[in-house]
PDB file of C-alpha atoms and ligand atoms in Angstrom:
ATOM      1  CA  MET N   1       0.144   0.063  -0.056  1.00 61.00           C
ATOM      2  CA  SER N   2       1.318   3.477  -0.663  1.00 84.00           C
ATOM      3  CA  LEU N   3       0.600   6.638   0.806  1.00 93.00           C
ATOM      4  CA  ASP N   4      -2.490   7.194  -0.900  1.00 91.00           C
ATOM      5  CA  GLY N   5      -5.714   4.856   0.059  1.00 93.00           C
ATOM      6  CA  THR N   6      -8.937   4.504   1.879  1.00 96.00           C
ATOM      7  CA  TYR N   7      -8.729   3.632   5.783  1.00 97.00           C
ATOM      8  CA  ASP N   8      -9.654   0.061   6.637  1.00 97.00           C
ATOM      9  CA  GLU N   9     -12.380   0.090   9.448  1.00 97.00           C
ATOM     10  CA  ALA N  10     -11.014  -3.951   9.839  1.00 98.00           C
ATOM     11  CA  ASN N  11      -7.035  -3.229  10.353  1.00 98.00           C
ATOM     12  CA  ILE N  12      -5.767  -5.091  13.199  1.00 98.00           C
ATOM     13  CA  PHE N  13      -5.490  -1.639  15.174  1.00 98.00           C
ATOM     14  CA  ALA N  14      -8.937  -0.602  14.443  1.00 98.00           C
ATOM     15  CA  LEU N  15     -10.034  -4.100  15.603  1.00 98.00           C
ATOM     16  CA  ILE N  16      -7.899  -3.887  19.022  1.00 98.00           C
ATOM     17  CA  LEU N  17      -9.643  -0.358  19.418  1.00 98.00           C
ATOM     18  CA  GLN N  18     -13.017  -2.132  19.274  1.00 97.00           C
ATOM     19  CA  GLY N  19     -12.287  -5.033  21.507  1.00 97.00           C
ATOM     20  CA  LYS N  20     -12.329  -7.546  18.998  1.00 98.00           C
ATOM     21  CA  ILE N  21      -8.723  -8.780  19.399  1.00 97.00           C
ATOM     22  CA  PRO N  22      -6.689  -8.545  22.454  1.00 97.00           C
ATOM     23  CA  ALA N  23      -3.798  -5.821  23.414  1.00 98.00           C
ATOM     24  CA  THR N  24      -1.302  -5.919  26.190  1.00 98.00           C
ATOM     25  CA  LYS N  25      -2.558  -2.395  27.418  1.00 98.00           C
ATOM     26  CA  LEU N  26       0.049  -0.153  29.176  1.00 98.00           C
ATOM     27  CA  TYR N  27      -1.881   3.074  29.072  1.00 98.00           C
ATOM     28  CA  GLU N  28      -5.045   4.527  27.783  1.00 98.00           C
ATOM     29  CA  ASP N  29      -6.822   7.647  27.978  1.00 98.00           C
ATOM     30  CA  ASP N  30     -10.050   9.488  25.980  1.00 98.00           C
ATOM     31  CA  ASP N  31      -8.054   9.621  22.905  1.00 98.00           C
ATOM     32  CA  THR N  32      -4.746   7.378  22.931  1.00 99.00           C
ATOM     33  CA  PHE N  33      -4.109   3.782  23.441  1.00 98.00           C
ATOM     34  CA  ALA N  34      -0.623   2.454  24.325  1.00 98.00           C
ATOM     35  CA  PHE N  35       0.452  -1.301  24.095  1.00 98.00           C
ATOM     36  CA  LEU N  36       3.242  -3.959  23.878  1.00 98.00           C
ATOM     37  CA  ASP N  37       3.884  -4.812  20.307  1.00 98.00           C
ATOM     38  CA  ILE N  38       3.338  -8.564  19.888  1.00 97.00           C
ATOM     39  CA  MET N  39       6.437  -9.056  17.755  1.00 97.00           C
ATOM     40  CA  PRO N  40       8.837  -7.033  19.706  1.00 97.00           C
ATOM     41  CA  GLN N  41      12.225  -5.699  18.410  1.00 96.00           C
ATOM     42  CA  THR N  42      13.089  -5.372  21.725  1.00 96.00           C
ATOM     43  CA  ARG N  43      12.391  -5.724  25.088  1.00 96.00           C
ATOM     44  CA  GLY N  44       9.562  -3.370  25.980  1.00 98.00           C
ATOM     45  CA  HIS N  45       8.751  -2.297  22.451  1.00 98.00           C
ATOM     46  CA  ALA N  46       5.434  -0.222  22.560  1.00 98.00           C
ATOM     47  CA  LEU N  47       2.929   1.190  20.014  1.00 98.00           C
ATOM     48  CA  VAL N  48       0.749   4.234  20.444  1.00 99.00           C
ATOM     49  CA  ILE N  49      -2.270   4.951  18.456  1.00 99.00           C
ATOM     50  CA  SER N  50      -5.312   7.461  18.239  1.00 98.00           C
ATOM     51  CA  LYS N  51      -8.619   6.194  19.326  1.00 98.00           C
ATOM     52  CA  TRP N  52     -10.698   8.408  16.961  1.00 98.00           C
ATOM     53  CA  SER N  53      -8.222   9.407  14.161  1.00 98.00           C
ATOM     54  CA  LYS N  54      -8.904   7.362  11.115  1.00 98.00           C
ATOM     55  CA  ALA N  55      -5.298   8.837   9.634  1.00 98.00           C
ATOM     56  CA  ARG N  56      -3.409   6.135   7.677  1.00 98.00           C
ATOM     57  CA  ASN N  57      -0.105   7.790   7.884  1.00 98.00           C
ATOM     58  CA  LEU N  58       1.142  10.930   9.332  1.00 98.00           C
ATOM     59  CA  LEU N  59       0.379  12.701   6.421  1.00 98.00           C
ATOM     60  CA  GLU N  60      -3.181  12.581   7.074  1.00 97.00           C
ATOM     61  CA  MET N  61      -2.897  13.214  10.658  1.00 98.00           C
ATOM     62  CA  GLU N  62      -5.041  15.714  12.366  1.00 98.00           C
ATOM     63  CA  ASP N  63      -2.392  18.270  14.390  1.00 98.00           C
ATOM     64  CA  GLU N  64      -4.772  17.387  17.529  1.00 98.00           C
ATOM     65  CA  ALA N  65      -4.500  13.735  17.175  1.00 98.00           C
ATOM     66  CA  LEU N  66      -0.791  13.854  16.411  1.00 98.00           C
ATOM     67  CA  ALA N  67      -0.335  16.180  19.654  1.00 98.00           C
ATOM     68  CA  GLN N  68      -2.202  13.488  21.873  1.00 98.00           C
ATOM     69  CA  VAL N  69      -0.228  10.551  20.477  1.00 99.00           C
ATOM     70  CA  MET N  70       2.910  12.395  20.994  1.00 98.00           C
ATOM     71  CA  ALA N  71       1.979  13.303  24.264  1.00 98.00           C
ATOM     72  CA  THR N  72       1.046   9.443  25.031  1.00 98.00           C
ATOM     73  CA  VAL N  73       4.633   8.585  23.717  1.00 98.00           C
ATOM     74  CA  LYS N  74       6.540  10.680  26.133  1.00 98.00           C
ATOM     75  CA  LYS N  75       4.344   9.570  29.144  1.00 98.00           C
ATOM     76  CA  VAL N  76       4.923   5.760  27.984  1.00 98.00           C
ATOM     77  CA  ALA N  77       8.482   6.122  27.027  1.00 98.00           C
ATOM     78  CA  THR N  78       9.228   7.809  30.273  1.00 98.00           C
ATOM     79  CA  ALA N  79       7.749   4.732  32.482  1.00 98.00           C
ATOM     80  CA  ILE N  80       9.853   2.518  30.156  1.00 98.00           C
ATOM     81  CA  ARG N  81      12.739   4.075  31.135  1.00 98.00           C
ATOM     82  CA  GLU N  82      12.059   3.927  34.755  1.00 98.00           C
ATOM     83  CA  ALA N  83      10.779   0.220  34.364  1.00 98.00           C
ATOM     84  CA  LEU N  84      13.759  -1.169  32.153  1.00 98.00           C
ATOM     85  CA  ASN N  85      16.453   1.317  32.428  1.00 98.00           C
ATOM     86  CA  PRO N  86      17.460   1.079  28.679  1.00 98.00           C
ATOM     87  CA  ASP N  87      20.634   3.089  27.549  1.00 98.00           C
ATOM     88  CA  GLY N  88      18.371   4.908  24.365  1.00 98.00           C
ATOM     89  CA  ILE N  89      15.063   4.913  23.348  1.00 98.00           C
ATOM     90  CA  GLN N  90      14.196   5.061  19.779  1.00 97.00           C
ATOM     91  CA  ILE N  91      10.835   6.525  18.349  1.00 98.00           C
ATOM     92  CA  ALA N  92       9.892   5.247  14.879  1.00 98.00           C
ATOM     93  CA  GLN N  93       7.010   5.832  12.667  1.00 98.00           C
ATOM     94  CA  PHE N  94       6.740   4.365   8.852  1.00 97.00           C
ATOM     95  CA  ASN N  95       4.682   5.739   6.363  1.00 98.00           C
ATOM     96  CA  GLY N  96       3.617   3.618   3.238  1.00 96.00           C
ATOM     97  CA  ALA N  97       4.891  -0.104   2.421  1.00 95.00           C
ATOM     98  CA  PRO N  98       7.970   0.906   1.124  1.00 94.00           C
ATOM     99  CA  ALA N  99       8.951   2.682   4.286  1.00 95.00           C
ATOM    100  CA  GLY N 100       8.059  -0.313   6.421  1.00 94.00           C
ATOM    101  CA  GLN N 101       4.710   0.159   7.338  1.00 96.00           C
ATOM    102  CA  THR N 102       2.515  -2.674   7.603  1.00 96.00           C
ATOM    103  CA  ILE N 103      -0.707  -1.874   9.498  1.00 97.00           C
ATOM    104  CA  PHE N 104      -2.609   1.364   8.006  1.00 97.00           C
ATOM    105  CA  HIS N 105      -3.704   3.035  11.131  1.00 98.00           C
ATOM    106  CA  LEU N 106      -0.955   5.805  12.141  1.00 98.00           C
ATOM    107  CA  HIS N 107       1.034   4.162  14.962  1.00 98.00           C
ATOM    108  CA  VAL N 108       4.264   5.459  16.657  1.00 98.00           C
ATOM    109  CA  HIS N 109       7.066   2.785  17.974  1.00 98.00           C
ATOM    110  CA  ILE N 110       8.995   3.153  21.046  1.00 98.00           C
ATOM    111  CA  LEU N 111      11.910   1.100  21.358  1.00 98.00           C
ATOM    112  CA  PRO N 112      13.916   1.173  24.053  1.00 98.00           C
ATOM    113  CA  ARG N 113      17.567   0.164  22.940  1.00 98.00           C
ATOM    114  CA  TRP N 114      20.701  -1.185  25.250  1.00 98.00           C
ATOM    115  CA  GLU N 115      24.573  -1.089  24.206  1.00 96.00           C
ATOM    116  CA  GLY N 116      25.454  -3.719  22.332  1.00 94.00           C
ATOM    117  CA  ASP N 117      22.248  -4.869  21.084  1.00 92.00           C
ATOM    118  CA  PRO N 118      21.296  -5.520  17.463  1.00 88.00           C
ATOM    119  CA  LYS N 119      19.893  -2.059  15.828  1.00 87.00           C
ATOM    120  CA  GLY N 120      17.096  -1.533  13.325  1.00 88.00           C
ATOM    121  CA  PHE N 121      13.845  -3.440  12.312  1.00 90.00           C
ATOM    122  CA  VAL N 122      13.837  -7.192  11.609  1.00 89.00           C
ATOM    123  CA  ALA N 123      10.484  -8.826   9.706  1.00 85.00           C
ATOM    124  CA  HIS N 124       8.390 -10.314  12.705  1.00 84.00           C
ATOM    125  CA  GLY N 125      10.762  -9.056  15.667  1.00 87.00           C
ATOM    126  CA  HIS N 126      13.510 -10.886  17.313  1.00 81.00           C
ATOM    127  CA  GLY N 127      11.959 -14.283  17.954  1.00 81.00           C
ATOM    128  CA  GLY N 128       8.773 -13.988  16.209  1.00 86.00           C
ATOM    129  CA  GLN N 129       5.269 -13.547  18.406  1.00 92.00           C
ATOM    130  CA  ALA N 130       6.036 -12.924  21.944  1.00 91.00           C
ATOM    131  CA  ASP N 131       4.435 -15.136  24.922  1.00 93.00           C
ATOM    132  CA  VAL N 132       1.375 -13.650  25.964  1.00 94.00           C
ATOM    133  CA  ALA N 133       2.043 -14.035  29.617  1.00 95.00           C
ATOM    134  CA  GLN N 134       5.590 -12.737  29.473  1.00 96.00           C
ATOM    135  CA  LEU N 135       4.162  -9.595  27.573  1.00 97.00           C
ATOM    136  CA  GLN N 136       1.762  -9.250  30.423  1.00 98.00           C
ATOM    137  CA  ALA N 137       4.474  -9.724  33.282  1.00 98.00           C
ATOM    138  CA  LEU N 138       6.359  -6.749  31.467  1.00 98.00           C
ATOM    139  CA  ALA N 139       3.284  -4.843  30.888  1.00 98.00           C
ATOM    140  CA  ASP N 140       2.518  -4.736  34.697  1.00 98.00           C
ATOM    141  CA  GLU N 141       6.699  -3.764  35.170  1.00 98.00           C
ATOM    142  CA  ILE N 142       6.237  -0.807  32.888  1.00 98.00           C
ATOM    143  CA  ARG N 143       2.345   0.232  34.199  1.00 98.00           C
ATOM    144  CA  ALA N 144       3.852   0.324  37.895  1.00 98.00           C
ATOM    145  CA  HIS N 145       5.803   3.771  36.635  1.00 98.00           C
ATOM    146  CA  LEU N 146       2.779   4.950  34.780  1.00 97.00           C
TER     147      LEU N 146
HETATM  148  P1  AMP Q 201       4.591  -0.919  10.818  1.00 55.14           P
HETATM  149  O1  AMP Q 201       5.585  -1.906  10.205  1.00 55.14           O
HETATM  150  O2  AMP Q 201       5.107   0.330  11.503  1.00 55.14           O
HETATM  151  O3  AMP Q 201       3.250  -0.899  10.439  1.00 55.14           O
HETATM  152  O4  AMP Q 201       4.322  -1.864  12.517  1.00 55.14           O
HETATM  153  C1  AMP Q 201       3.317  -2.543  12.971  1.00 55.14           C
HETATM  154  C2  AMP Q 201       3.811  -3.106  14.180  1.00 55.14           C
HETATM  155  O5  AMP Q 201       2.528  -3.747  14.612  1.00 55.14           O
HETATM  156  C3  AMP Q 201       4.708  -4.526  13.793  1.00 55.14           C
HETATM  157  O6  AMP Q 201       5.974  -4.140  14.963  1.00 55.14           O
HETATM  158  C4  AMP Q 201       4.089  -5.490  14.398  1.00 55.14           C
HETATM  159  O7  AMP Q 201       4.623  -6.522  15.134  1.00 55.14           O
HETATM  160  C5  AMP Q 201       2.958  -4.960  15.266  1.00 55.14           C
HETATM  161  N1  AMP Q 201       1.882  -5.916  15.573  1.00 55.14           N
HETATM  162  C6  AMP Q 201       1.267  -6.622  14.444  1.00 55.14           C
HETATM  163  N2  AMP Q 201      -0.187  -7.447  14.852  1.00 55.14           N
HETATM  164  C7  AMP Q 201       0.024  -6.799  16.328  1.00 55.14           C
HETATM  165  C8  AMP Q 201      -0.959  -7.029  17.387  1.00 55.14           C
HETATM  166  N3  AMP Q 201      -2.116  -8.068  17.259  1.00 55.14           N
HETATM  167  N4  AMP Q 201      -0.827  -6.414  18.685  1.00 55.14           N
HETATM  168  C9  AMP Q 201       0.290  -5.851  18.721  1.00 55.14           C
HETATM  169  N5  AMP Q 201       1.147  -5.746  18.018  1.00 55.14           N
HETATM  170  C10 AMP Q 201       0.797  -5.949  16.381  1.00 55.14           C
END
């Protein structure tokens, strides 16, 4: 999918917001939702989405929704830092399939990074789909700082 297209009401993140598929929630307010990535690139890899915007990518995003999402990114990144003590935190956001986007509901990645660990993104994360109980335990650790 390119930068142009129509918002798909059945995309995975829309289904999460509708409660039709589960997610490991970290934080939620009236406008935004943060959860752990199911195929993490790093320990604590999180995603933040708008609950109301139908933007597929950054170029379509309302300024208000963008500000709300980024405020939650900062809040959750701060909690991840406190919980996991990473050496750095990468914030990433992809627009269009050629740029690496696979789900067309705008989302911002929060990636805690540690010295010496591999950098970059790999297909399906490191180790594929994470164990749900482990993700839940990690979410509890992070949520304790929110
Ligand atoms: P992107 O490549 O920027 O579109 O990122 C999409 C991200 O969503 C990837 O890192 C996937 O691992 C992640 N993902 C896919 N399905 C789910 C899901 N059901 N719950 C949480 N994260 C997911």
